[in-house]
GROMACS .gro file of C-alpha atoms in nm:
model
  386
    1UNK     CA    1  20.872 -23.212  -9.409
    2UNK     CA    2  21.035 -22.931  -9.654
    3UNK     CA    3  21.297 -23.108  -9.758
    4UNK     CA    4  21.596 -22.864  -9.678
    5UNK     CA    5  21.674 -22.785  -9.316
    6UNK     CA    6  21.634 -22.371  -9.276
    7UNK     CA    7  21.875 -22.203  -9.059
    8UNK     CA    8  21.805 -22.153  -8.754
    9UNK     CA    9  21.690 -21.775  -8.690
   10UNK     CA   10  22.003 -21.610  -8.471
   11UNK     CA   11  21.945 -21.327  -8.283
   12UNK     CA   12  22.149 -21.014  -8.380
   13UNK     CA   13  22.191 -20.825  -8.071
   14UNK     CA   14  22.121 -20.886  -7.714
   15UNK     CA   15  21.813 -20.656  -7.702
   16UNK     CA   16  21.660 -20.798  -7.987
   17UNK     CA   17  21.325 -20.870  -7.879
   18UNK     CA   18  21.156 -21.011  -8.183
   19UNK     CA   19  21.015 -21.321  -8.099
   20UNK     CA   20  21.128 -21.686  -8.243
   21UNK     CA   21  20.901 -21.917  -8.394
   22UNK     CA   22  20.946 -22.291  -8.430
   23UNK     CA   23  20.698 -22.565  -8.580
   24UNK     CA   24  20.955 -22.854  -8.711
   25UNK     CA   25  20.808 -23.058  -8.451
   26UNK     CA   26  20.615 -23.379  -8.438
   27UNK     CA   27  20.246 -23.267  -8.550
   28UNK     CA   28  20.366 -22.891  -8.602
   29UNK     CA   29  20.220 -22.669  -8.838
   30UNK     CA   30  20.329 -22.321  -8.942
   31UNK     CA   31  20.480 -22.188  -9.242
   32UNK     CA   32  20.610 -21.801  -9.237
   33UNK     CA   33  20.616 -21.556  -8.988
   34UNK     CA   34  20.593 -21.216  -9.103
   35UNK     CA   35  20.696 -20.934  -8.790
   36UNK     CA   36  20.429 -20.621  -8.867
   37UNK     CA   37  20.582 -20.446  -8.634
   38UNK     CA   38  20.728 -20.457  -8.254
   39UNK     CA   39  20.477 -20.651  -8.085
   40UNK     CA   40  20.236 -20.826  -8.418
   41UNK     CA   41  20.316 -21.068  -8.594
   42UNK     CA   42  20.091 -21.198  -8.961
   43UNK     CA   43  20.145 -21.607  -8.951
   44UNK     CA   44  20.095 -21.815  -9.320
   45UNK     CA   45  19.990 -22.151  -9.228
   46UNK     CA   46  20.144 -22.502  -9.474
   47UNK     CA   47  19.820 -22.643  -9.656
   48UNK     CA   48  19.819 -23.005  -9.626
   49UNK     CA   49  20.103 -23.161  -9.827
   50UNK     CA   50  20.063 -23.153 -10.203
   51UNK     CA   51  19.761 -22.973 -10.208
   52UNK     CA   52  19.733 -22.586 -10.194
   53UNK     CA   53  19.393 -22.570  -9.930
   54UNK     CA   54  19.296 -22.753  -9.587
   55UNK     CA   55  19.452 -22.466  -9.349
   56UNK     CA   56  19.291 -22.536  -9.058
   57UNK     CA   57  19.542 -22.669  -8.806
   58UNK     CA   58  19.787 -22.494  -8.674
   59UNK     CA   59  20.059 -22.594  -8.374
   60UNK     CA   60  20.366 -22.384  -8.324
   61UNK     CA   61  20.669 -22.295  -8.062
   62UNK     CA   62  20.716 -21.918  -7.969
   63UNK     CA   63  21.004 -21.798  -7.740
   64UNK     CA   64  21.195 -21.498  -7.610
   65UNK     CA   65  20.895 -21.315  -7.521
   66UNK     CA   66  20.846 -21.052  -7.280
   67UNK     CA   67  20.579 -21.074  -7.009
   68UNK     CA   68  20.277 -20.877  -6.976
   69UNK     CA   69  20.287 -20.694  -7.291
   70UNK     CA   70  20.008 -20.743  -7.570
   71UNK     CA   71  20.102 -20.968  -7.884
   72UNK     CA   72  19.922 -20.994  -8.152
   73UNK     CA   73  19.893 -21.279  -8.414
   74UNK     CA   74  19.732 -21.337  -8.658
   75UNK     CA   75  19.687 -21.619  -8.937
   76UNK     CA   76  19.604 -21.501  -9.289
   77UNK     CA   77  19.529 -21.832  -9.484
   78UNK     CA   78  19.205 -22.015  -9.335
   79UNK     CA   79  18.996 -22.154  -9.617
   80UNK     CA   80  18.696 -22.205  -9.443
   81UNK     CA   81  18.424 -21.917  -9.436
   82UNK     CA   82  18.252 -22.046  -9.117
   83UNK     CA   83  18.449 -22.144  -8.834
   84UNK     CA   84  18.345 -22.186  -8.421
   85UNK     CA   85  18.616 -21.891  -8.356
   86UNK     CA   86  18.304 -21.693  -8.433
   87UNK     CA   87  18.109 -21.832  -8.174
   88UNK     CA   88  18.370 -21.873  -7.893
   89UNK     CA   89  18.622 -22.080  -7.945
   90UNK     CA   90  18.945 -21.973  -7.818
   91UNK     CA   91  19.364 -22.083  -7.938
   92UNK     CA   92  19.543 -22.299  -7.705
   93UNK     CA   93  19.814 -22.234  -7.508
   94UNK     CA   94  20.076 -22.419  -7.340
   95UNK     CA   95  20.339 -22.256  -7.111
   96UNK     CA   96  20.629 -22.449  -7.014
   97UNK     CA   97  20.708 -22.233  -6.756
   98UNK     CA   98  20.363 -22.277  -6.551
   99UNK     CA   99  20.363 -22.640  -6.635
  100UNK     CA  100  20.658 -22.656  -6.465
  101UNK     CA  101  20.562 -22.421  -6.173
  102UNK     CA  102  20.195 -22.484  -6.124
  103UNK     CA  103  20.155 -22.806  -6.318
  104UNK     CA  104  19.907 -22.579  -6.581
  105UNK     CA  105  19.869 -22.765  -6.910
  106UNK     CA  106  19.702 -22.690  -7.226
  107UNK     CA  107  19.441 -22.370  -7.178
  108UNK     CA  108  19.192 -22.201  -7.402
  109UNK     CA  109  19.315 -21.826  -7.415
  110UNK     CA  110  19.346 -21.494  -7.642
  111UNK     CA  111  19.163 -21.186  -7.655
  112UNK     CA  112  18.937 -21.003  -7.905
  113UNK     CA  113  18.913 -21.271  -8.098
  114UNK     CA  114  18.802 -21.191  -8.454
  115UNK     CA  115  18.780 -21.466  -8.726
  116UNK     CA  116  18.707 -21.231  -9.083
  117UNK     CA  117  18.754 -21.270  -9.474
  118UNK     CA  118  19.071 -21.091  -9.539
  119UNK     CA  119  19.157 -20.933  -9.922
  120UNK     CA  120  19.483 -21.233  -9.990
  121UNK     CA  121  19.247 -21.408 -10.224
  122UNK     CA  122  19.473 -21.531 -10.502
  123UNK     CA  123  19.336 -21.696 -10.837
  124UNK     CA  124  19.011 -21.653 -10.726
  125UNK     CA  125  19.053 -21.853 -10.392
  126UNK     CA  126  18.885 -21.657 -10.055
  127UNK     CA  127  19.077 -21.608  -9.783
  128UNK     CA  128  18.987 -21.570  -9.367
  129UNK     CA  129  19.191 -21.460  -9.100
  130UNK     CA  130  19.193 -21.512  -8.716
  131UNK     CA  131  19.324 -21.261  -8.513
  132UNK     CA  132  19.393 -21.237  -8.131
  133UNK     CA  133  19.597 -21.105  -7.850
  134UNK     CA  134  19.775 -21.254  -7.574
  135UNK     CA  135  20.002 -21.145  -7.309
  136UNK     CA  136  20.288 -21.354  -7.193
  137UNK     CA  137  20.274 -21.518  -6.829
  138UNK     CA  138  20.650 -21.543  -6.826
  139UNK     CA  139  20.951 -21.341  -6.968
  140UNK     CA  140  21.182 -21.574  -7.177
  141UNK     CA  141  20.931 -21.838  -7.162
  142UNK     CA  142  20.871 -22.104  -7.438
  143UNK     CA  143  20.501 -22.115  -7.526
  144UNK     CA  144  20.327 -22.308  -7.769
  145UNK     CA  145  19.964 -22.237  -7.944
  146UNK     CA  146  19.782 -22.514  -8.082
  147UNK     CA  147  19.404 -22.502  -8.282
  148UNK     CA  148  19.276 -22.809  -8.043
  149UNK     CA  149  19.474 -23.047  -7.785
  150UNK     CA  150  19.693 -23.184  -7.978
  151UNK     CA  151  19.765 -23.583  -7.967
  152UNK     CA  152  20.045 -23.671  -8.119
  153UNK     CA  153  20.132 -24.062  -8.301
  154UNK     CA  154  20.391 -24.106  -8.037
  155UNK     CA  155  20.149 -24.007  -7.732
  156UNK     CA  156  19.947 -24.317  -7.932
  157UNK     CA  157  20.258 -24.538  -7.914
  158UNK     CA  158  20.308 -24.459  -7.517
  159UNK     CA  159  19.954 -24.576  -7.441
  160UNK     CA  160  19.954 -24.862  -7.618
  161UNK     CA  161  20.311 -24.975  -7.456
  162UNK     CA  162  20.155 -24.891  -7.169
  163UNK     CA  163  19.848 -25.123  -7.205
  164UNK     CA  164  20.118 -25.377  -7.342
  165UNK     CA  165  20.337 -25.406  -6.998
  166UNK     CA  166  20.021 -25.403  -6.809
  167UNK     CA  167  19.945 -25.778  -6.653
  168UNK     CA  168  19.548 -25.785  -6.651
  169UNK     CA  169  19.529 -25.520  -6.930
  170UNK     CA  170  19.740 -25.735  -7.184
  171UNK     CA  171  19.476 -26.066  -7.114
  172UNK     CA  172  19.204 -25.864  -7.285
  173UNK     CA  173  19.350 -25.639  -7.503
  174UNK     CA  174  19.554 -25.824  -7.837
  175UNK     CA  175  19.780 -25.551  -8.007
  176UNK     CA  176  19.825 -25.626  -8.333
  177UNK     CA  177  19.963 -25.478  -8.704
  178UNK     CA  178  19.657 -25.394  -8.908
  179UNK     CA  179  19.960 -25.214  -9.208
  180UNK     CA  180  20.209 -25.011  -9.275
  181UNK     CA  181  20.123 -24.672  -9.384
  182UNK     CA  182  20.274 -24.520  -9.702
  183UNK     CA  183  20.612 -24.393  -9.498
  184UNK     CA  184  20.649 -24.747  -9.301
  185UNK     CA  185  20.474 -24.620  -8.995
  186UNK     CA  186  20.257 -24.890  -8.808
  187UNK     CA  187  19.897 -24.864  -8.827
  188UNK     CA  188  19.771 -25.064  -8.507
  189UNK     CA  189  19.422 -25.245  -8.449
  190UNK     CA  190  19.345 -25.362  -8.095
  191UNK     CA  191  19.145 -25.651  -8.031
  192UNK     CA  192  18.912 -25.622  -7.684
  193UNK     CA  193  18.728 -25.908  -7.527
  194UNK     CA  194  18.707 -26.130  -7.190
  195UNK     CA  195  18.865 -26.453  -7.290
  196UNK     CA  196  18.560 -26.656  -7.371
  197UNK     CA  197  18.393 -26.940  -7.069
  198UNK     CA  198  18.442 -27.289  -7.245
  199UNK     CA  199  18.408 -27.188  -7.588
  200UNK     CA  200  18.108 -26.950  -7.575
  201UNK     CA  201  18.310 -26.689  -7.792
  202UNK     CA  202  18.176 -26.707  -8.109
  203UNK     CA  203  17.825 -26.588  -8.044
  204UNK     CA  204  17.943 -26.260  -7.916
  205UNK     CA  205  17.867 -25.952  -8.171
  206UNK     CA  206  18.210 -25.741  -8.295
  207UNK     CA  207  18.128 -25.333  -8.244
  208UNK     CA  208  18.411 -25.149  -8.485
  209UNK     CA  209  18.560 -24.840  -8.380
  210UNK     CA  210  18.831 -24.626  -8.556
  211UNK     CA  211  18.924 -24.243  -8.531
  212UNK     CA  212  19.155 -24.000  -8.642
  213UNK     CA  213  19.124 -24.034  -9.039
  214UNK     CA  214  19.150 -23.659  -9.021
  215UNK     CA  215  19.498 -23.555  -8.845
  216UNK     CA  216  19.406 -23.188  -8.733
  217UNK     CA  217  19.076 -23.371  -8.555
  218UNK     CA  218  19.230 -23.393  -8.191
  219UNK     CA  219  18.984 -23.441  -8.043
  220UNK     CA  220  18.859 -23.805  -8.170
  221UNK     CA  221  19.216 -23.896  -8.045
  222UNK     CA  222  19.101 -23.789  -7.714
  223UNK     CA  223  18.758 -23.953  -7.722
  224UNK     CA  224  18.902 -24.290  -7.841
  225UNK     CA  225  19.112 -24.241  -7.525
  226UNK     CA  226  18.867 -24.199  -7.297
  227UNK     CA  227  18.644 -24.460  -7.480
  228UNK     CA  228  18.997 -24.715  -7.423
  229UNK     CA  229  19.021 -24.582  -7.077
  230UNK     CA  230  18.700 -24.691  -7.011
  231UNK     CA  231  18.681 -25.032  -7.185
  232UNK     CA  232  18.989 -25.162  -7.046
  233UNK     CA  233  18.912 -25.047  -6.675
  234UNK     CA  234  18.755 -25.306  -6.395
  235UNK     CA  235  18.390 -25.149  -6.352
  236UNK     CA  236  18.140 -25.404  -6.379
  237UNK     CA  237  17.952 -25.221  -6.696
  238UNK     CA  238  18.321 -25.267  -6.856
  239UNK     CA  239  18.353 -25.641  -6.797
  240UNK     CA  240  17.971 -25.678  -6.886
  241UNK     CA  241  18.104 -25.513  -7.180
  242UNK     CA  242  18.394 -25.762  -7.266
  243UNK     CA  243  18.162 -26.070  -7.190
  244UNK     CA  244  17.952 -25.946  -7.418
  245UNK     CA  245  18.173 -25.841  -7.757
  246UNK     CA  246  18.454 -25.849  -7.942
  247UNK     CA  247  18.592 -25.473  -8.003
  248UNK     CA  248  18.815 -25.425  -8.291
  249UNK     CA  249  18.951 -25.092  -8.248
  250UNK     CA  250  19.176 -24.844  -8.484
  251UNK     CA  251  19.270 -24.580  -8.299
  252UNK     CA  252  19.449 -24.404  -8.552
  253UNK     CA  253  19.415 -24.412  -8.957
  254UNK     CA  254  19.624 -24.209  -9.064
  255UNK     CA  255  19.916 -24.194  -8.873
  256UNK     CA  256  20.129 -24.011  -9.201
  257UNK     CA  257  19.919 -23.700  -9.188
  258UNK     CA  258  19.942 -23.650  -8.769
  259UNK     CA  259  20.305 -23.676  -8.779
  260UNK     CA  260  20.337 -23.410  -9.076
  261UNK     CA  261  20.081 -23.120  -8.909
  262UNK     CA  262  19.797 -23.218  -9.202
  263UNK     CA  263  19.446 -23.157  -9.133
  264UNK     CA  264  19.281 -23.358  -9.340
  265UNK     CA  265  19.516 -23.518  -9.594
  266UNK     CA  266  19.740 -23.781  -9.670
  267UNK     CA  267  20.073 -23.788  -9.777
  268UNK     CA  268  19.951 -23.804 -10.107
  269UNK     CA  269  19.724 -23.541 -10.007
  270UNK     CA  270  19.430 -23.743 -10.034
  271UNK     CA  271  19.094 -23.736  -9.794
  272UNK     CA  272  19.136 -24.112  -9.693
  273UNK     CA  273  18.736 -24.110  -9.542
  274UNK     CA  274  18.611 -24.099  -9.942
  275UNK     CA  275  18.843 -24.340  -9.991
  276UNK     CA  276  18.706 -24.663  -9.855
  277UNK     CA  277  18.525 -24.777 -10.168
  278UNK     CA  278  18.934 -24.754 -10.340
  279UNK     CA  279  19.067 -25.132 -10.398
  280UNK     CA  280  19.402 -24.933 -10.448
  281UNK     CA  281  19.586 -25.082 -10.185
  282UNK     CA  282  19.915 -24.969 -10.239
  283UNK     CA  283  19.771 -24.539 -10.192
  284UNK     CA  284  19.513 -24.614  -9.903
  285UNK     CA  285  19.665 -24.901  -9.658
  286UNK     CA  286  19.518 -24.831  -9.367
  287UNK     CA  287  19.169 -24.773  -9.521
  288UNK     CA  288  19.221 -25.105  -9.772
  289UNK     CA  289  19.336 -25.308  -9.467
  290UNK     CA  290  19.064 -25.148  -9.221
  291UNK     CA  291  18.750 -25.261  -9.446
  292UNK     CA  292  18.899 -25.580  -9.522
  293UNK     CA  293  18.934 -25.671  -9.139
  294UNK     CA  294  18.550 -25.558  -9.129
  295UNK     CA  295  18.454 -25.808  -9.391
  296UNK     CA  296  18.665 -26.114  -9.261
  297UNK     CA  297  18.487 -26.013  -8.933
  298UNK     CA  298  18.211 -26.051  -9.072
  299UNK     CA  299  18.194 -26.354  -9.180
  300UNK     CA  300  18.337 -26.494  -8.810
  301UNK     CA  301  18.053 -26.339  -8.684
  302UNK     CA  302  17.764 -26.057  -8.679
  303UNK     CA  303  17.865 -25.673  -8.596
  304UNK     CA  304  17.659 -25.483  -8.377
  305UNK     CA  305  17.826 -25.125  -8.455
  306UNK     CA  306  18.075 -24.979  -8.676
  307UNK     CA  307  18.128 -24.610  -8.530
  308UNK     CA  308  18.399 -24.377  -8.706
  309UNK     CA  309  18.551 -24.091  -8.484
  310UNK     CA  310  18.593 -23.734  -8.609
  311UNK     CA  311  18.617 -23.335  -8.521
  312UNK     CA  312  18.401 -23.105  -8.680
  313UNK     CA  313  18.511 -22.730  -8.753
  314UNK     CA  314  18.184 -22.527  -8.761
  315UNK     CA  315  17.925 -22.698  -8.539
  316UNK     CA  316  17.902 -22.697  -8.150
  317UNK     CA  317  17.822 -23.048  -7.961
  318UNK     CA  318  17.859 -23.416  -7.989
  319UNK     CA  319  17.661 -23.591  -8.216
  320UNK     CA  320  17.641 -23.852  -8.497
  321UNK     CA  321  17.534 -23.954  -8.845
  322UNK     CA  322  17.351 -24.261  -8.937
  323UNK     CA  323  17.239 -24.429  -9.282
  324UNK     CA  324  16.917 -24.455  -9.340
  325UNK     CA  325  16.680 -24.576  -9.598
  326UNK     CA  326  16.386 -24.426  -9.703
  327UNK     CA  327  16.158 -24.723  -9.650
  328UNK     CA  328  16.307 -24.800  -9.320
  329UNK     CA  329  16.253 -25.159  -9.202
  330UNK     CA  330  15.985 -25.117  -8.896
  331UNK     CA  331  16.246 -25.399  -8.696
  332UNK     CA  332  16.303 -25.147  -8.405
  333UNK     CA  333  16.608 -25.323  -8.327
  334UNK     CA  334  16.803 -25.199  -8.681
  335UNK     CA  335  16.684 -24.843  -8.694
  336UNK     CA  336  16.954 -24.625  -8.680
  337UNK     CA  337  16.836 -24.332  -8.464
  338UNK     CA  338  16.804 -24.636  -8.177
  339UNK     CA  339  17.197 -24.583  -8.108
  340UNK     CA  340  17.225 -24.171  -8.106
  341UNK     CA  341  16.909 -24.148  -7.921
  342UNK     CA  342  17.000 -24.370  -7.610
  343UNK     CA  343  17.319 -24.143  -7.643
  344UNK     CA  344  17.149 -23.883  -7.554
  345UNK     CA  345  16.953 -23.986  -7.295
  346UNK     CA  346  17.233 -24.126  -7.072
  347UNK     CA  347  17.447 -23.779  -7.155
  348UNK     CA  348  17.226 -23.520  -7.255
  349UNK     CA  349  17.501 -23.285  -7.164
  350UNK     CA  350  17.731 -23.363  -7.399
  351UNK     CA  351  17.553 -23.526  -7.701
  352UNK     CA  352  17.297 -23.389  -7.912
  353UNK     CA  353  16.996 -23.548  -8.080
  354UNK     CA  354  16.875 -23.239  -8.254
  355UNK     CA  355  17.218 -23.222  -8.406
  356UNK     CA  356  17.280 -23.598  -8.593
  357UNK     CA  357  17.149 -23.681  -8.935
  358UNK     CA  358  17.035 -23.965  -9.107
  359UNK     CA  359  17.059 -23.919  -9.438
  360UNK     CA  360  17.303 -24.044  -9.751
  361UNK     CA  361  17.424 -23.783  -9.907
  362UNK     CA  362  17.611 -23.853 -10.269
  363UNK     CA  363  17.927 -23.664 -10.146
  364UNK     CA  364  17.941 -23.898  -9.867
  365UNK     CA  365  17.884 -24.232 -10.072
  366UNK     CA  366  18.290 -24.331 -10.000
  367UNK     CA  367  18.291 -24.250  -9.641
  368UNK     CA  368  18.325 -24.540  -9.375
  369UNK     CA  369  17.998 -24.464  -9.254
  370UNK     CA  370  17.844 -24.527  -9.584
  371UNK     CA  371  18.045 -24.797  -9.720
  372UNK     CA  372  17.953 -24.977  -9.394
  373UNK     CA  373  17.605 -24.969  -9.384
  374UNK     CA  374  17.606 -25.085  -9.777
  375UNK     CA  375  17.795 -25.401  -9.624
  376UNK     CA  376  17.559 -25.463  -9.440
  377UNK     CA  377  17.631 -25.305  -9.065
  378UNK     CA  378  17.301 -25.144  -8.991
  379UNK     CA  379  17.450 -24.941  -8.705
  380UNK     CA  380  17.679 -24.756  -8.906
  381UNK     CA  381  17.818 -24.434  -8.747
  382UNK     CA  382  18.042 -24.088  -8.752
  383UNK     CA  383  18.058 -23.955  -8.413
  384UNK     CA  384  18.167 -23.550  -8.467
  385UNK     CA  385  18.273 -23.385  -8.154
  386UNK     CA  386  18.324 -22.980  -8.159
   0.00000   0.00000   0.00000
């Protein structure tokens, strides 16, 4: 990502106890490590690449630790003011050593947790710090924090092989090229339907769904997993599902900024999701290519739903926002609180009606949601998850 390779830190003496740090991974994220003193450590985050803001992800290695005594870390560059570490939210962790021993994956941990404006403000910028400590499980363990679960482009690529080899799978569900991304990775759209009873096909209704225009947003990885998961499985409510649509899925937009350890940018450092009104094709493939596969769908046949998949940073629950206009057409059937309120009904403990919003704001005019409804999808939606 740097450019030049830094050395890699060597330990002086046998004793030394100072703990390494390592983020030139796939999706890693962590720029400087300063040691405070024996057991803290002050942690400078990369902004997303060619900008100098969007700290908000962070995923990182740590090793030769000692057990049982209490680190502390914390990261001095947030830009946001607000952030759910306030209200609860807890770092990841991920010990090798208990994966290995007690098959223990990712966990929410950390104590006195404190998420503050700190006085690093430079050229007028504010910035906010989290802070916690942790004790060690394991001596000489290698541990890894993370800001959500992270899903990385090549966990993407194992599914879909997956769903490739498999023999009833691979009858529904067409993998296809959608584009290359700006460093020649493969931007995938999947293509979901029950092969249509003597030419009955056309009639069916396309429902859209993308995710992960955001990289540090996780978590709409996860949900388009589980929303796969589901849609490819043999209940009778998926097959009912199949018979009744075509699903043109994108499971991941922008593939560039997961593999670098953005959280919001491009490699150009551009916010693809205000980019889909952009007929540059050559700086926004995946978001050019995306809309255009909407409109040729389009005219094959009607869509039901476009839905969007994101994160959000400072608000609690699942919910959504619509488009809608300020005469709405009485038509119950096209009003856009129909979708997010049945939602809610079938799993009022995850999603929250009180929490969606309906209307167009002008800073959201070149968002997929937006540019959507204006061609014409009435159920136009982004799904935020906290």
């Amino acid at each position: 990502v740097s450019g030049l390779c830094p050395l890699r830190q060597i330990l002086h003496q046998k004793e030394d106890n100072t703990l390494i740090f390592e983020a030139r991974f796939e999706s890693g994220n962590l720029q400087k490590v300063v040691k405070v003193n024996e057991f803290e450590y002050q942690l400078t985050l990369r902004t997303d690449l060619y900008t100098s803001r969007y700290t908000q992800w962070y995923y990182f290695q740590v090793s030769n630790m000692q057990a049982g005594v209490p680190y502390r870390f914390t990261i001095v560059n947030f830009t946001n003011r607000n952030s759910l570490y306030k209200r609860g939210l807890r770092p990841l962790l991920y010990s090798e050593a208990d994966a290995k021993k007690h098959k223990v994956g990712w966990r929410r941990t950390g104590n006195e947790i404190k998420y503050y404006k700190n006085n690093a403000g430079q050229g007028g910028r504010q910035y906010f710090s989290l802070t916690w400590t942790f004790q060690f499980p394991h001596d000489q363990d290698t541990c890894y924090f993370a800001h959500c679960y992270p899903y990385t482009y090549s966990n993407l690529q194992e599914y879909l092989v997956a769903i490739s080899k498999d023999p009833v799978k691979s009858k529904f569900c067409k993998i296809h090229i959608l584009c290359h991304s700006l460093a020649g990775n493969i931007v995938y759209v999947l293509t979901i339907t029950n092969p249509p009873k003597s030419g009955k096909g056309t009639e069916r209704k396309a429902v859209i769904v993308t995710a992960r225009v955001h990289p540090g947003e996780t978590n709409s990885s996860w949900i388009m997993k589980g929303f796969l998961d589901y849609i490819l499985g043999d209940s009778g409510k998926a097959q009912l599902l199949r018979d009744s649509f075509v699903f043109k899925v994108v499971p991941m937009l922008n593939p560039d900024g997961v593999i670098v350890g953005n959280h919001r940018c491009s490699l150009t450092g551009q916010d693809l999701n205000r980019k889909y009104r952009s007929n540059v094709k050559k700086c926004y493939p995946s978001i050019w290519y995306t809309r255009n596969m909407i409109k040729r769908v389009m005219e094959e046949r009607g869509v039901f739903l476009y839905c969007d998949i994101h994160g959000h940073n400072r608000k609690q629950n699942v919910f959504m926002y619509g488009c809608e206009r300020k005469q709405q057409v009485k038509a119950p059937y096209v009003h856009p609180r129909i979708f997010p309120f049945l939602l809610s009904k079938s799993c009022p403990d995850k999603f929250s009606f009180p929490d969606c919003r309906f209307r167009v704001r002008k800073s959201k005019e070149g968002t997929g949601r937006v540019v959507m409804w204006k061609m014409g999808i009435n159920n136009s939606y982004t799904l935020e998850a906290s």
